[in-house]
CSV table of C-alpha atoms and ligand atoms in Angstrom, one decimal:
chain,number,residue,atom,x,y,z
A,190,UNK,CA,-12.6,122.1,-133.9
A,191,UNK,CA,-15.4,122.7,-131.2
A,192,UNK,CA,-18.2,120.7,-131.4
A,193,UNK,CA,-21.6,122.3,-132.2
A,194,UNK,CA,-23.1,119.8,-129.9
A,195,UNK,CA,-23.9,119.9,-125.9
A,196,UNK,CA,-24.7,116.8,-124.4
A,197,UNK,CA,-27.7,117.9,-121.9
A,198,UNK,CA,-26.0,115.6,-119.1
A,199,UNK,CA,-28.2,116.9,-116.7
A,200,UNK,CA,-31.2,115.0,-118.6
A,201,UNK,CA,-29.3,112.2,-119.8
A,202,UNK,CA,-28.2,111.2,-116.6
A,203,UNK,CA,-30.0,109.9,-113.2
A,204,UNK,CA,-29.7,111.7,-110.1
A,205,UNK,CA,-28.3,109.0,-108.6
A,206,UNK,CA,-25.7,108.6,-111.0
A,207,UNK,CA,-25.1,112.6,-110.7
A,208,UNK,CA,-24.6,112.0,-107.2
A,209,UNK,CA,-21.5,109.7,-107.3
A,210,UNK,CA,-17.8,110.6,-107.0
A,211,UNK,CA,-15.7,108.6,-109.7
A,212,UNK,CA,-13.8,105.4,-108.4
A,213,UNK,CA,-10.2,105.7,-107.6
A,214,UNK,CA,-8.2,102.9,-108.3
A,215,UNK,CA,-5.0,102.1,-106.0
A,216,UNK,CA,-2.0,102.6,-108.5
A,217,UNK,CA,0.3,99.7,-110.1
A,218,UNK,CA,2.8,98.1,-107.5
A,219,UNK,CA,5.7,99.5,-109.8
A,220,UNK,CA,4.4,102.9,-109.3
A,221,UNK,CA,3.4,103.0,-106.0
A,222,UNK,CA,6.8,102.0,-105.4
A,223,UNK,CA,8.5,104.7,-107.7
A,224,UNK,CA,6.1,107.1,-106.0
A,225,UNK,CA,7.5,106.2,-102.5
A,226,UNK,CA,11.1,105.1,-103.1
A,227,UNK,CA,10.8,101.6,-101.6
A,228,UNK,CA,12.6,98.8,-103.4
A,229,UNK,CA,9.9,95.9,-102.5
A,230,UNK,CA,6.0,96.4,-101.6
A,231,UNK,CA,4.3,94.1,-98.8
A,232,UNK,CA,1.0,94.0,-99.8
A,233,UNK,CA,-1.1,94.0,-96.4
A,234,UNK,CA,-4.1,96.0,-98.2
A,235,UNK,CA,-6.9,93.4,-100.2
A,236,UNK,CA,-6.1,90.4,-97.5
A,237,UNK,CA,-5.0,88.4,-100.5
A,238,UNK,CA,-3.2,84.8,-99.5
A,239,UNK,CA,0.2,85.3,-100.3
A,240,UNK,CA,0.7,81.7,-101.0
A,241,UNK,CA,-1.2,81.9,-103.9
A,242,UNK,CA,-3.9,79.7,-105.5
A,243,UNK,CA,-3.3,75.8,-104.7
A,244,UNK,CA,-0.6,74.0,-106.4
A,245,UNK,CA,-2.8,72.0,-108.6
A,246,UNK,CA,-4.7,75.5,-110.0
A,247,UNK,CA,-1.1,76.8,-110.1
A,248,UNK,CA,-0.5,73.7,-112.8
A,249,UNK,CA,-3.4,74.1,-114.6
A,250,UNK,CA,-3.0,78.2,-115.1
A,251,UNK,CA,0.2,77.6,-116.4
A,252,UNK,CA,-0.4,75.1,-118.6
A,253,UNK,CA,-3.5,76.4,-120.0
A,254,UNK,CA,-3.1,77.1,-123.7
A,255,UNK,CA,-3.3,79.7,-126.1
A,256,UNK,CA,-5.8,77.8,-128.6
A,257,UNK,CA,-8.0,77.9,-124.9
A,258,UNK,CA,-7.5,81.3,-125.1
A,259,UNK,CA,-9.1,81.7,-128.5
A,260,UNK,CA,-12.4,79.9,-127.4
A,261,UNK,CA,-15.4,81.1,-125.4
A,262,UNK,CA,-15.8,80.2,-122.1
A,263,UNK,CA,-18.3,77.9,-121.0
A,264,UNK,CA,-21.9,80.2,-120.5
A,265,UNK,CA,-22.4,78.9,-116.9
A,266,UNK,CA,-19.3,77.6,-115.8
A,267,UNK,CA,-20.9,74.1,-116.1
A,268,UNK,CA,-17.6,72.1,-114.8
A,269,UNK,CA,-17.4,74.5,-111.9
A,270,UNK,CA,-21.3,74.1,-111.0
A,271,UNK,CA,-20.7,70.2,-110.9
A,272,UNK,CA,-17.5,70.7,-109.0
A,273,UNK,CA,-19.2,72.6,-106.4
A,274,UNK,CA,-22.3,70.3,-106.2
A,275,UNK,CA,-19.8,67.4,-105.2
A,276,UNK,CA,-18.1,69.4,-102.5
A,277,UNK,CA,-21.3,70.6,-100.8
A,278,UNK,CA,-23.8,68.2,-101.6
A,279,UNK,CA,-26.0,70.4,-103.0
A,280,UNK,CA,-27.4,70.4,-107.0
A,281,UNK,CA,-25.2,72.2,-109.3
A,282,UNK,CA,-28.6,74.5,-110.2
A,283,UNK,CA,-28.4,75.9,-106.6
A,284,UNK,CA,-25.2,77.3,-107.5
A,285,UNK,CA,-24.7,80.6,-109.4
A,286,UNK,CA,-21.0,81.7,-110.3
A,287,UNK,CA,-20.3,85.4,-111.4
A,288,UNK,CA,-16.8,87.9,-111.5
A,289,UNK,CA,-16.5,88.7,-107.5
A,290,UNK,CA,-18.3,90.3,-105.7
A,291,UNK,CA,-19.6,93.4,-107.2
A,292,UNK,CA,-21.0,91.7,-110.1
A,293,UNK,CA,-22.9,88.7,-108.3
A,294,UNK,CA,-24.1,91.3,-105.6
A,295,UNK,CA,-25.3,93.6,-108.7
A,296,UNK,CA,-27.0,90.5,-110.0
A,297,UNK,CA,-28.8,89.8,-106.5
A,298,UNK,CA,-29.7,93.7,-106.4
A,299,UNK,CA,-31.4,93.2,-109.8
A,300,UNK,CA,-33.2,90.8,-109.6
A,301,UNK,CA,-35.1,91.7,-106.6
A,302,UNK,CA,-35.1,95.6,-106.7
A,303,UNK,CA,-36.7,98.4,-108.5
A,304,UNK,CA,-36.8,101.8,-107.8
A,305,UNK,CA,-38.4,102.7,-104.1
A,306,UNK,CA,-37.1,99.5,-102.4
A,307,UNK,CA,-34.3,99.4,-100.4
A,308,UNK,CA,-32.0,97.0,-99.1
A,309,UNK,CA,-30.6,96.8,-95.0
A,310,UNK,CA,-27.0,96.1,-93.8
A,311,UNK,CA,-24.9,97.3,-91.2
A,312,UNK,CA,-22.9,100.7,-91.3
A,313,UNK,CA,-19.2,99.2,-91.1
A,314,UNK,CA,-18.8,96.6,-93.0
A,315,UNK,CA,-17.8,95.3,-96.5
A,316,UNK,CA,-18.8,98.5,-98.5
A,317,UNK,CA,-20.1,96.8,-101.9
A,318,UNK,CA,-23.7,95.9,-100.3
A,319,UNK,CA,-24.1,99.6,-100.4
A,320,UNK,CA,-22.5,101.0,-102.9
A,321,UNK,CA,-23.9,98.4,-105.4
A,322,UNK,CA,-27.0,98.9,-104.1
A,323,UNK,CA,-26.6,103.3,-104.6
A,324,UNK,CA,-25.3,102.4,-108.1
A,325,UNK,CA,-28.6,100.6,-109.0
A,326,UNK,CA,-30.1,103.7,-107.9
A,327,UNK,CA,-31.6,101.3,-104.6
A,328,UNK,CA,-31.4,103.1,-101.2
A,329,UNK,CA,-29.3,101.5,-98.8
A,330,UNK,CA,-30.4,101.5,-95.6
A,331,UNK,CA,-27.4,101.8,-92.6
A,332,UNK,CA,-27.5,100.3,-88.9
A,333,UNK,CA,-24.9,101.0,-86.5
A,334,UNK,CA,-22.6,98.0,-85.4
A,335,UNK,CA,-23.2,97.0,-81.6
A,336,UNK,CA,-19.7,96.5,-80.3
A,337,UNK,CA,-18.5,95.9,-83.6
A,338,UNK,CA,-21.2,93.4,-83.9
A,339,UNK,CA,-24.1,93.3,-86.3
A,340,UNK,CA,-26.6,94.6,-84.1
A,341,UNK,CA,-29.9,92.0,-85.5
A,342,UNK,CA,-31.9,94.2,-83.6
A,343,UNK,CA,-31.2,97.5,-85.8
A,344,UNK,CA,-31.1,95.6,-88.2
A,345,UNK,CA,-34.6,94.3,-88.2
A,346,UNK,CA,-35.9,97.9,-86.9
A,347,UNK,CA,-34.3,98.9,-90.5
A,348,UNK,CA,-36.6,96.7,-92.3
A,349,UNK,CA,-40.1,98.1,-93.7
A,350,UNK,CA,-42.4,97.1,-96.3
A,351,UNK,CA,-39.6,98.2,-99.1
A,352,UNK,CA,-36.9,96.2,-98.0
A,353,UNK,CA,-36.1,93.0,-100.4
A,354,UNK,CA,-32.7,92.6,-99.2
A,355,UNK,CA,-30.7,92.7,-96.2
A,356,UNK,CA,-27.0,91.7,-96.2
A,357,UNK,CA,-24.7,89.8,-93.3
A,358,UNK,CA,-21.0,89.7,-93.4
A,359,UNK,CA,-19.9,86.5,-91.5
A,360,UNK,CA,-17.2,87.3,-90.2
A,361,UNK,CA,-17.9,90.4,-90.5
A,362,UNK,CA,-15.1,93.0,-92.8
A,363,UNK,CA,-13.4,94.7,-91.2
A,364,UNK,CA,-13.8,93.7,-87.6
A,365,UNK,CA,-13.6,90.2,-87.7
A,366,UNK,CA,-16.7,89.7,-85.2
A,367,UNK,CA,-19.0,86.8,-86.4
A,368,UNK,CA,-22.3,85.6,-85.4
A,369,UNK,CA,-22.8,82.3,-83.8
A,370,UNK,CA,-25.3,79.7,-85.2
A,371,UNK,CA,-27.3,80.6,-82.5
A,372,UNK,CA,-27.4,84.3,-83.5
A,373,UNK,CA,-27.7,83.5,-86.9
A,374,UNK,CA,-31.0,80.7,-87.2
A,375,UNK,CA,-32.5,83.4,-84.1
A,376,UNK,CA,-32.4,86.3,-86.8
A,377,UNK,CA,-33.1,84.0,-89.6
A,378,UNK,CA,-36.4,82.7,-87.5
A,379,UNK,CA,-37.5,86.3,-86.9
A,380,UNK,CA,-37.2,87.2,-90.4
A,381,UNK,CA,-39.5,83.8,-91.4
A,382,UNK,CA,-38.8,84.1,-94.8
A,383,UNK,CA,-40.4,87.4,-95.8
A,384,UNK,CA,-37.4,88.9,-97.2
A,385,UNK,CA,-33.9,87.5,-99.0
A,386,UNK,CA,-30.7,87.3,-96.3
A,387,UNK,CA,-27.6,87.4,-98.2
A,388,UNK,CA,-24.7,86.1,-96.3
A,389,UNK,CA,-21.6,87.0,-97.0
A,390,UNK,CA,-19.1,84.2,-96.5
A,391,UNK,CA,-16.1,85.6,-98.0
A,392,UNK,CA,-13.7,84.8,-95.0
A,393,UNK,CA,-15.5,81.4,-93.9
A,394,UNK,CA,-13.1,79.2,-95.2
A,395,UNK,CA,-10.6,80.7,-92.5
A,396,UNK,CA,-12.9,80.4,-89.4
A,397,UNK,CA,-12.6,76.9,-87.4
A,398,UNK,CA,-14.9,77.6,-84.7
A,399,UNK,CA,-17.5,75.1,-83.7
A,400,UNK,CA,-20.3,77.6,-82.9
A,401,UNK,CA,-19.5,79.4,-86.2
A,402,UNK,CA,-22.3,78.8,-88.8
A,403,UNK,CA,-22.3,77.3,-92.0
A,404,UNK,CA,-24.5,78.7,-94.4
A,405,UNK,CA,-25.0,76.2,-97.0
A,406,UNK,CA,-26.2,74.0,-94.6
A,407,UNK,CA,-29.0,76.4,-93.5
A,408,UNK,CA,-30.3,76.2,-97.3
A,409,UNK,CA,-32.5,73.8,-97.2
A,410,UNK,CA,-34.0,75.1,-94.0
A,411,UNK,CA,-34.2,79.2,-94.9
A,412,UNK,CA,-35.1,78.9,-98.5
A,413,UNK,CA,-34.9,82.8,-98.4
A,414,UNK,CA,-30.7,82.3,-97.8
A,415,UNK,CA,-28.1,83.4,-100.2
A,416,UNK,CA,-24.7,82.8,-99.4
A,417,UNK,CA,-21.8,84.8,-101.0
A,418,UNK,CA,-18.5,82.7,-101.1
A,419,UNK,CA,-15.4,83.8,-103.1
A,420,UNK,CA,-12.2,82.1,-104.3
A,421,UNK,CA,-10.1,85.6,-103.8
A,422,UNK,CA,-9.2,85.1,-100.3
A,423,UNK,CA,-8.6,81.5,-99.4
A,424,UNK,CA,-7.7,80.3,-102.8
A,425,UNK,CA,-5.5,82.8,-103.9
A,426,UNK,CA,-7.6,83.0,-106.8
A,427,UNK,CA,-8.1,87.3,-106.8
A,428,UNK,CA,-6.3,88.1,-109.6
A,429,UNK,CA,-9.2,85.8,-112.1
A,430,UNK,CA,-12.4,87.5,-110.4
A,431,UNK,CA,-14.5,84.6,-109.1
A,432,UNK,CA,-16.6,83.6,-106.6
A,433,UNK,CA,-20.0,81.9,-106.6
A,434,UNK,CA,-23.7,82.7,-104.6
A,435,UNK,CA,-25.8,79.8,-103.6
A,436,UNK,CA,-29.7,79.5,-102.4
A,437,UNK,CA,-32.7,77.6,-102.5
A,438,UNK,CA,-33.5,75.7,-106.4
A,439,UNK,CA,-36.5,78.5,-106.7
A,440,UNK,CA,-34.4,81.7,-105.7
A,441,UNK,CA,-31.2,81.0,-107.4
A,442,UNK,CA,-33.5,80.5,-110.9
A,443,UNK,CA,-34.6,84.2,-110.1
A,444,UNK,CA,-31.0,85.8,-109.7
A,445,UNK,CA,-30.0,83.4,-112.7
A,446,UNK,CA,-32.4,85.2,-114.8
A,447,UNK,CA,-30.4,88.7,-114.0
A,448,UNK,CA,-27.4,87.7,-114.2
A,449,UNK,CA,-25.1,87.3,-117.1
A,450,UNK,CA,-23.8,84.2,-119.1
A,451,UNK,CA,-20.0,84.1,-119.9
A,452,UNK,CA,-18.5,86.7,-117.5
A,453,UNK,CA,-16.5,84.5,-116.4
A,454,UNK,CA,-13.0,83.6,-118.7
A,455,UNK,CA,-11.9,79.8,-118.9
A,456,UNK,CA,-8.8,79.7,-116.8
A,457,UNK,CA,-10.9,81.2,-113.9
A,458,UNK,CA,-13.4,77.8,-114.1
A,459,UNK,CA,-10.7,75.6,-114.4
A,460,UNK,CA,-8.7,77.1,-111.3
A,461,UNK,CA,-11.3,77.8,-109.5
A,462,UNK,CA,-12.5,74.1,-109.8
A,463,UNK,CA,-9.2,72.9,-109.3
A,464,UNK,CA,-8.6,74.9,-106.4
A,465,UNK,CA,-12.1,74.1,-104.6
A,466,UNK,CA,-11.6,72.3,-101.3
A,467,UNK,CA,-7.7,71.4,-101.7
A,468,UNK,CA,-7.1,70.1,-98.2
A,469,UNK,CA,-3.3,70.6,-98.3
A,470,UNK,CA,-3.9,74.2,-99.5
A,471,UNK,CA,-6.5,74.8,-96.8
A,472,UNK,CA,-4.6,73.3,-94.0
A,473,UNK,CA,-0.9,75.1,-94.7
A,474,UNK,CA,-3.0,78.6,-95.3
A,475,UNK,CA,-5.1,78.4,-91.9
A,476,UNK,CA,-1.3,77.5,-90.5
A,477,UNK,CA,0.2,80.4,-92.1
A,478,UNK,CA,-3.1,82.3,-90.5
A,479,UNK,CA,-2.7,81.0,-87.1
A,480,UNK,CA,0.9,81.9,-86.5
A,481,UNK,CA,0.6,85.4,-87.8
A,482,UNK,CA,-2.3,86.0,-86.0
A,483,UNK,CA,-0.7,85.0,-82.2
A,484,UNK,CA,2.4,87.0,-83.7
A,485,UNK,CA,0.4,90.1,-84.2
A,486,UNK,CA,-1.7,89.6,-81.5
A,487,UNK,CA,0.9,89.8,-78.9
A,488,UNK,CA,3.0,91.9,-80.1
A,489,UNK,CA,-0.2,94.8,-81.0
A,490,UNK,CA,-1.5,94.2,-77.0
A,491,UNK,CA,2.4,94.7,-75.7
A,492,UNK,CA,2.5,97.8,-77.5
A,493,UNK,CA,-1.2,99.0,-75.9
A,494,UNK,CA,-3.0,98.6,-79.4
A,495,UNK,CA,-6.2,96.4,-79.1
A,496,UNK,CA,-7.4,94.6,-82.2
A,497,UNK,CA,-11.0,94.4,-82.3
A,498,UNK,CA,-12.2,90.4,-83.4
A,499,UNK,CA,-10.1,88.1,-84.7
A,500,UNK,CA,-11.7,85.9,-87.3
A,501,UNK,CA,-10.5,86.0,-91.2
A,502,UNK,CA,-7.0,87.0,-92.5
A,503,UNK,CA,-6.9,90.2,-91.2
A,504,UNK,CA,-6.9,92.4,-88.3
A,505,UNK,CA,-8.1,95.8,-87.6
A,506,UNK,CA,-6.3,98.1,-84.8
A,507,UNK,CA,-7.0,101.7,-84.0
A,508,UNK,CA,-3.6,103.5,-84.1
A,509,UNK,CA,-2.7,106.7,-81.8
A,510,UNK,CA,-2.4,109.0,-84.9
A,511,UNK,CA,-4.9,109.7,-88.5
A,512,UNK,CA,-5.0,106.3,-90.5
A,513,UNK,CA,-3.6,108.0,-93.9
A,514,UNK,CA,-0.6,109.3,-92.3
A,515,UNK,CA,0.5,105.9,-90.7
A,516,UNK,CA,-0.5,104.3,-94.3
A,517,UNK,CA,2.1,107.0,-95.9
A,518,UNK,CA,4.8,106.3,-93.6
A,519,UNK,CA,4.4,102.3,-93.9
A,520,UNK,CA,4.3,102.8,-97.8
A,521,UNK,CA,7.8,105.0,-97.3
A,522,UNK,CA,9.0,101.4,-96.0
A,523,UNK,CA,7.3,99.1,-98.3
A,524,UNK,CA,4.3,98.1,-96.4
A,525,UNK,CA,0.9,98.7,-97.8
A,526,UNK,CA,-2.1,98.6,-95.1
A,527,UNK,CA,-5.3,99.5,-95.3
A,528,UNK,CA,-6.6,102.9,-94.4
A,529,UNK,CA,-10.2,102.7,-92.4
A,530,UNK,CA,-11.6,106.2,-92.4
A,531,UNK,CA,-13.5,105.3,-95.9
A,532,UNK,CA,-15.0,102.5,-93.4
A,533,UNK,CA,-16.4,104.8,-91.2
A,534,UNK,CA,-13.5,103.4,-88.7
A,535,UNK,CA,-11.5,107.2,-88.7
A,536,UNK,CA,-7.8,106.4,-87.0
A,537,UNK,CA,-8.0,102.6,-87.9
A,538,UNK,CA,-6.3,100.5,-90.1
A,539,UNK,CA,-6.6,96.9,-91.4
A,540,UNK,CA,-3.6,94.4,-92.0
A,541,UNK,CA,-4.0,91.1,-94.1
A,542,UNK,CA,-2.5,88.8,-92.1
A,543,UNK,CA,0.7,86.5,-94.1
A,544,UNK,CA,4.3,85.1,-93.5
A,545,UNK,CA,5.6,85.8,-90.5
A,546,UNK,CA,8.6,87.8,-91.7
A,547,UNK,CA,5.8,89.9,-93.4
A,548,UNK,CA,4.4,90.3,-90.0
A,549,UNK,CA,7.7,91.2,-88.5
A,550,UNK,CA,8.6,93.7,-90.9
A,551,UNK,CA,4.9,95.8,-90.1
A,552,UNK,CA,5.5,95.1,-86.6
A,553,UNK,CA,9.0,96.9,-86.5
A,554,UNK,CA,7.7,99.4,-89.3
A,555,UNK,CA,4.7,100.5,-86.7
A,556,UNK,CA,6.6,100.2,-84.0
A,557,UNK,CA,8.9,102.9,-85.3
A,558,UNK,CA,6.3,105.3,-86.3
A,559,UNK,CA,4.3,105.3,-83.5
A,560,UNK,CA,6.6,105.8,-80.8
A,561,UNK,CA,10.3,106.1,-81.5
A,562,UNK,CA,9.9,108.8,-83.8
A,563,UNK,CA,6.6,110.0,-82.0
A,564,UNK,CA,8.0,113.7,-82.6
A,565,UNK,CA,10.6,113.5,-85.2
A,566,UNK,CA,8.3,113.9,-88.0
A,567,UNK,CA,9.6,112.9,-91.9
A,568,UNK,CA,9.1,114.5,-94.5
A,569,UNK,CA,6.4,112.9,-96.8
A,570,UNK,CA,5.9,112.9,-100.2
B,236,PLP,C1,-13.0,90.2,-100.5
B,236,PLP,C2,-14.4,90.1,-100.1
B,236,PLP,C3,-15.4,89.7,-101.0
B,236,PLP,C4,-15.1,89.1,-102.3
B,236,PLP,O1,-14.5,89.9,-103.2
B,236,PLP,P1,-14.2,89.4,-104.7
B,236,PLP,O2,-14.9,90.5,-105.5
B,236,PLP,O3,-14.9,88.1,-104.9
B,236,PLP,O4,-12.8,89.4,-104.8
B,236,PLP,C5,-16.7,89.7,-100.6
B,236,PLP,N1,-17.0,90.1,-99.4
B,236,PLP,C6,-16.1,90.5,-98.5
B,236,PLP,C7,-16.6,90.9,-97.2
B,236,PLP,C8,-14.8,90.6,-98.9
B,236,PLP,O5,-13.9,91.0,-98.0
C-alpha cells in the first residue's frame, strides 16, 4: 500500500546535509576477495599494525568475560584516564577519550563551533578535519600543501575572525612530511593563543626523530593545544575504536561538556590501558617499520618511483598510470593499497608499511603491473 504521506525532505533537511554524497564503506575481506578471485588479501589500505595489539591487551581481550559483556562500561573510561595520567605525567582530567577519530574530532567541532565559523587545515591531509567539520554544517577552510608540507603561512592567511579551529597532522597523512619543534612552537607563537590548534598525533608513536615534536609536552606552555592520539595504528587496537585528545585543565572541561559519556565499550578501556606504552610492543613494531621501510625505499627509487616523506607506517608514491586501476590489478593479486585521488593526490597511492614478505609480495605485484605487462592489458572485473 502507498503511503498517503510525503515527507517534505527538502524542509526537513539542512542544506548542508542535502549537499553530501552517502558514505561508501570498503566491502568485507571475504567479499572483496570473492569479488576478485584472490585466495588471501594483504591489507596495505588503513596502515593498521599487522602485529596486532600488544601481547598483554591480546590476554586481556581474550579473556574478558561474558558477564563483562552484560555490564556498562565505565562513563569516562576512569582506569584509562589514570593510566594515561601515569604515562605522561599529566592529570587524568586533561585527558578526554572518545571512539576514533571522527567522534572526538566531532566533539572538538562542537564544542567550539556554531553556524558561520569555520575551521583551517591544509588541503591533503587526513580527510576527517574536513569532512567532520562539513557534517556539522562548519565551513572548512583549505590551504595548499607547500612541498607536501603544511604551508603555516597559508595557513595563518586562512585564518579570520570566524576561525575557532585549525587542525595539524604531525606527520602529516598521507605524505609523511612532519614539522620540526622549531616549526611547530614558531606557528604556535604566531597564533598566541587566539584560536584552538588541534594536533593530530596519530602516527607519533612511529617517529624517532629528535627534532620531531612532542605535543603533550607543549601543554602546559600553549594552553590553546589539543593533541589527537589514537590506539589504531601503533597498538593494533583499530578494530575497538579508541583514541584519546588531551589539552590544557580549562579547554578539555569545554570539549568534555560536548562530548558523550560511555561511547566507549569495556574491552576497548581495558586493552587500550593495557596496551599503553608497552615497550616490547613499541620497540619490535618501529623494527618491523624500519625494515620495511629501507625495503620499500630502495626497491621504489630502483624502479624510478619517488616516495614523498617518510615518517609513519606508510608510504605514498605516484605511480606512472591512474591510482584505481593499479589498486584493481593489486586486488586481482591479493594486495589492497590505497587509492589517493579522493586525497586530492590523482595517480598516487599509499601503502601501510608491514612484514617484509608483505612488502615483497607488493613489490613484485607493482613491479609486474607497471612494466612487464606495461601493454598487455588484463582483463578486469
Ligand atoms: C588513522 C588516523 C587517525 C585515527 O583514526 P581512528 O579513528 O582513531 O582509528 C587520526 N588521524 C589520522 C591522520 C589517521 O591517519
Amino acid at each position: 500500500m502507498n503511503s498517503d504521506f510525503s515527507v517534505p525532505l527538502d524542509r526537513l533537511v539542512p542544506i548542508f546535509v542535502r549537499g553530501f554524497s552517502p558514505y561508501f564503506a570498503d566491502k568485507p575481506d571475504a567479499e572483496l576477495m570473492k569479488f576478485y578471485g584472490c585466495s588471501r588479501l594483504l591489507r596495505l589500505n588503513n596502515n593498521e599494525n599487522p602485529l596486532g595489539p600488544p601481547l598483554a591487551a591480546r590476554h586481556a581481550l581474550e579473556e574478558f568475560s561474558s558477564r563483562g559483556a552484560a555490564i556498562y562500561p565505565n562513563a569516562d573510561s576512569f582506569d584509562l584516564r589514570h593510566r594515561l595520567s601515569e604515562v605522561f605525567w599529566l592529570p587524568p582530567d586533561q585527558f578526554l577519550v572518545g571512539s576514533g577519530a571522527n567522534e572526538i574530532l566531532g566533539f572538538v567541532i562542537r564544542s567550539f563551533c556554531q553556524s558561520g565559523d569555520n575551521i583551517v587545515t591544509a588541503d591533503r591531509t587526513f580527510s576527517a578535519y574536513e569532512s567532520v567539520a562539513r557534517f556539522s554544517g562548519i565551513e572548512a577552510r583549505l590551504t595548499p600543501l607547500k612541498d607536501f608540507e603544511f604551508d603555516e603561512k597559508a595557513l595563518l592567511a586562512a585564518i579570520d575572525e570566524k576561525t575557532k579551529l585549525i587542525f595539524i597532522c604531525n606527520p602529516n597523512n598521507p605524505t609523511g612530511t612532519w614539522w620540526s619543534k622549531e616549526r611547530l612552537y614558531a606557528f604556535m607563537d604566531r597564533i598566541a593563543g587566539r584560536r584552538i590548534v588541534v594536533l593530530d598525533e596519530a602516527y607519533a608513536e612511529f617517529v624517532e626523530r629528535s627534532e620531531f615534536p612532542d605535543g603533550m609536552k607543549l601543554i602546559d606552555q600553549y594552553p590553546n593545544l589539543l593533541v589527537f592520539r589514537t590506539f589504531s595504528k601503533m597498538y593494533g587496537l583499530a578494530g575497538l575504536r579508541i583514541g584519546y585528545i588531551v589539552g590544557s585543565r580549562e579547554v578539555v572541561e569545554i570539549v568534555r561538556r560536548a562530548s558523550f559519556a560511555s561511547s566507549i565499550n569495556t574491552p576497548a578501556q581495558i586493552t587500550a590501558s593495557l596496551a599503553l606504552g608497552d615497550p616490547a610492543h613499541i620497540f619490535q613494531t618501529r623494527e618491523m617499520v624500519r625494515i620495511g621501510k629501507e625495503y620499500l625505499l630502495r626497491e621504489f627509487r630502483r624502479m624510478g618511483l619517488n616516495p614523498i616523506g617518510e615518517e609513519g607506517n606508510f608510504l605514498m608514491i605516484r605511480v606512472p598510470m591512474n591510482d584505481a586501476l593499479v589498486f584493481r590489478k593489486l586486488m586481482l593479486k591479493g594486495i589492497m593499497v590505497r587509492t589517493m585521488t579522493g586525497f586530492r593526490f590523482p595517480n598516487h597511492i599509499r601503502i601501510s608499511i608491514g612484514e617484509l614478505p608483505a612488502m615483497q609480495a607488493l613489490v613484485e605485484a607493482l613491479e609486474g603491473i607497471l612494466w612487464k605487462n606495461a601493454n598487455a592489458e588484463q582483463p578486469l572485473p
